[in-house]
Amino acid sequence: KPREVMAQLDRYIVGQRDAKKTVAVAYRNRWRRHRLPEDLKEEVMPKNILMVGPTGVGKTEIARRLSKLSQSPFIKVEATKFTEIGFHGRDVDQIVRDLVEVAINMTKTKLRKRLKKQIAKTVEDKILKSLVGQSKGDIQKWREHLRKKELEDMQIDFEVQIKEPEQNMETIAQHLAKFGKYSQAQRRSEKKKMRISEARPLIEEMEMENHIKNEDVTQEAIRSVEQDGIVFIDEIDKICTSPENRHSGDASSEGVQRDLLPIIEGCTISTKHGNVNTDHILFVASGAFSACKPSDLLAELQGRLPLKVELKGLSQEDLYRILTEPENNLIRQQVELMKTEGVTLIFEEEAIRAIARVSSDLNSSVEDIGARRLHTVIERIVDDISFEAPERSGETVTFTADDVNKRAEMMMGSANLKKFII
């Protein structure tokens, strides 16, 4: 549900309610679409999203957390890694190919969980057969001992399938597969003798491969990509140029936007696993747009990203909340890191507020890099204790507002200012 997705995102990301809400609704719309009549389901297209906001405010973090929440094929790509078709580099079709690979791995994992109990019984039977042969007299006693892990050091003989190195050229594999020879030619087996504790995972893996058919996995993966796939395109502003520079020779600029158009609109991409239709894949793009504006994107691309969400810059209070509210906040991370050395680290309330204030001041006076500035400030504050921690095991170190302010004077000084410009 959208409210549940928002609640999960709130555990890790401060503020940006509009962006979270838009992403949560888009995610829920995938579920709604699957419950429509077949004739209408094909007509309902996803409403792609464009997130706009300064660096360090949570755009990428929203995508990262969504990928963990999502049970759908999800991939995050950097727009700057692609070049226009015809130039040396990766073309945008690779996004869909990579998404299919993600889906195949997800599908295999789901099938493994589903078959786990069945496989465990088969593995147990194979181990018992190696132990007692065909005799069924005392097999139940052996089974009980095996389940109690009392036979882990006993050795058994069993056949191991050995995979031959795969051919580099996909075409060879495809041609051999057509004649049903590839799977047979690729595998051979040999007998091995090892302890039960070492043999069990190998037997489990072989049984999994025997139960999972690659054709079924591929079909299910392509179906999930086409119906539920999500693509997050980060740094889309970096392939955007202002009107006066639009006709430059940059191979990672307007040409990449043109190549993205058909994929986002909906087309068929050829992969080594089969053709993939992108009509119902949800695309979420994000960018800071500091050197250009969203309106500088190609008009057609703007039309294919109809939901525009603006993320706000972070205030001093927002920075304080980032230090205290998320489950794995930066203060807790530092405390836990020092605890591994036997040092107890304590940050007073006023010290935390001082860190937020210094970070906000540095963002205003140097360069606004949002929440990333907190990493810089905290590291400068704890660098001495981090260096000395192995020799100070058992001590308790408390940081006060005065400690932070002393460090702040050094950081705000013009002589040291360059160190904090990222």
Short mmCIF file of N, CA and C in Angstrom, two decimals, residues 2 20-32 46-49 66 230 282-284 307:
data_model
loop_
_atom_site.label_atom_id
_atom_site.label_comp_id
_atom_site.label_asym_id
_atom_site.label_seq_id
_atom_site.Cartn_x
_atom_site.Cartn_y
_atom_site.Cartn_z
N PRO A 2 0.40 2.35 -0.62
CA PRO A 2 1.22 3.58 -0.67
C PRO A 2 1.65 4.06 0.71
N LYS A 20 8.32 10.90 -2.22
CA LYS A 20 7.97 9.59 -1.68
C LYS A 20 6.54 9.20 -2.06
N LYS A 21 5.64 10.18 -1.97
CA LYS A 21 4.23 9.92 -2.28
C LYS A 21 4.05 9.53 -3.74
N THR A 22 4.72 10.26 -4.63
CA THR A 22 4.60 9.97 -6.07
C THR A 22 5.14 8.59 -6.39
N VAL A 23 6.29 8.23 -5.82
CA VAL A 23 6.88 6.92 -6.06
C VAL A 23 5.99 5.82 -5.49
N ALA A 24 5.43 6.04 -4.30
CA ALA A 24 4.58 5.04 -3.66
C ALA A 24 3.32 4.79 -4.48
N VAL A 25 2.72 5.87 -5.01
CA VAL A 25 1.50 5.72 -5.83
C VAL A 25 1.83 4.99 -7.13
N ALA A 26 2.95 5.35 -7.76
CA ALA A 26 3.34 4.68 -9.01
C ALA A 26 3.56 3.19 -8.79
N TYR A 27 4.16 2.87 -7.66
CA TYR A 27 4.42 1.46 -7.33
C TYR A 27 3.10 0.71 -7.11
N ARG A 28 2.15 1.36 -6.42
CA ARG A 28 0.84 0.74 -6.17
C ARG A 28 0.05 0.57 -7.46
N ASN A 29 0.22 1.50 -8.41
CA ASN A 29 -0.50 1.40 -9.67
C ASN A 29 -0.14 0.15 -10.46
N ARG A 30 1.09 -0.38 -10.24
CA ARG A 30 1.45 -1.64 -10.88
C ARG A 30 0.53 -2.75 -10.40
N TRP A 31 0.29 -2.76 -9.08
CA TRP A 31 -0.59 -3.76 -8.47
C TRP A 31 -2.02 -3.61 -8.99
N ARG A 32 -2.50 -2.36 -9.10
CA ARG A 32 -3.87 -2.11 -9.56
C ARG A 32 -4.05 -2.58 -11.00
N PRO A 46 2.27 2.97 -17.61
CA PRO A 46 2.81 3.56 -16.39
C PRO A 46 3.07 5.05 -16.57
N LYS A 47 2.88 5.82 -15.51
CA LYS A 47 3.17 7.27 -15.54
C LYS A 47 4.60 7.45 -15.04
N ASN A 48 5.50 7.65 -16.00
CA ASN A 48 6.92 7.78 -15.65
C ASN A 48 7.18 9.08 -14.88
N ILE A 49 8.25 9.07 -14.07
CA ILE A 49 8.49 10.14 -13.11
C ILE A 49 9.84 10.81 -13.38
N LEU A 66 13.79 1.88 -2.62
CA LEU A 66 12.68 1.29 -3.36
C LEU A 66 13.09 -0.06 -3.94
N ILE A 230 11.12 -2.04 -13.29
CA ILE A 230 11.31 -0.64 -12.90
C ILE A 230 12.75 -0.25 -13.23
N LEU A 282 8.20 0.74 -15.80
CA LEU A 282 8.14 2.07 -15.17
C LEU A 282 9.53 2.68 -15.16
N PHE A 283 9.64 3.92 -15.68
CA PHE A 283 10.92 4.63 -15.70
C PHE A 283 10.85 5.81 -14.72
N VAL A 284 11.86 5.89 -13.85
CA VAL A 284 11.99 7.01 -12.92
C VAL A 284 13.34 7.65 -13.20
N LEU A 307 5.21 12.96 -14.86
CA LEU A 307 5.11 13.32 -13.44
C LEU A 307 6.42 13.95 -12.98
#
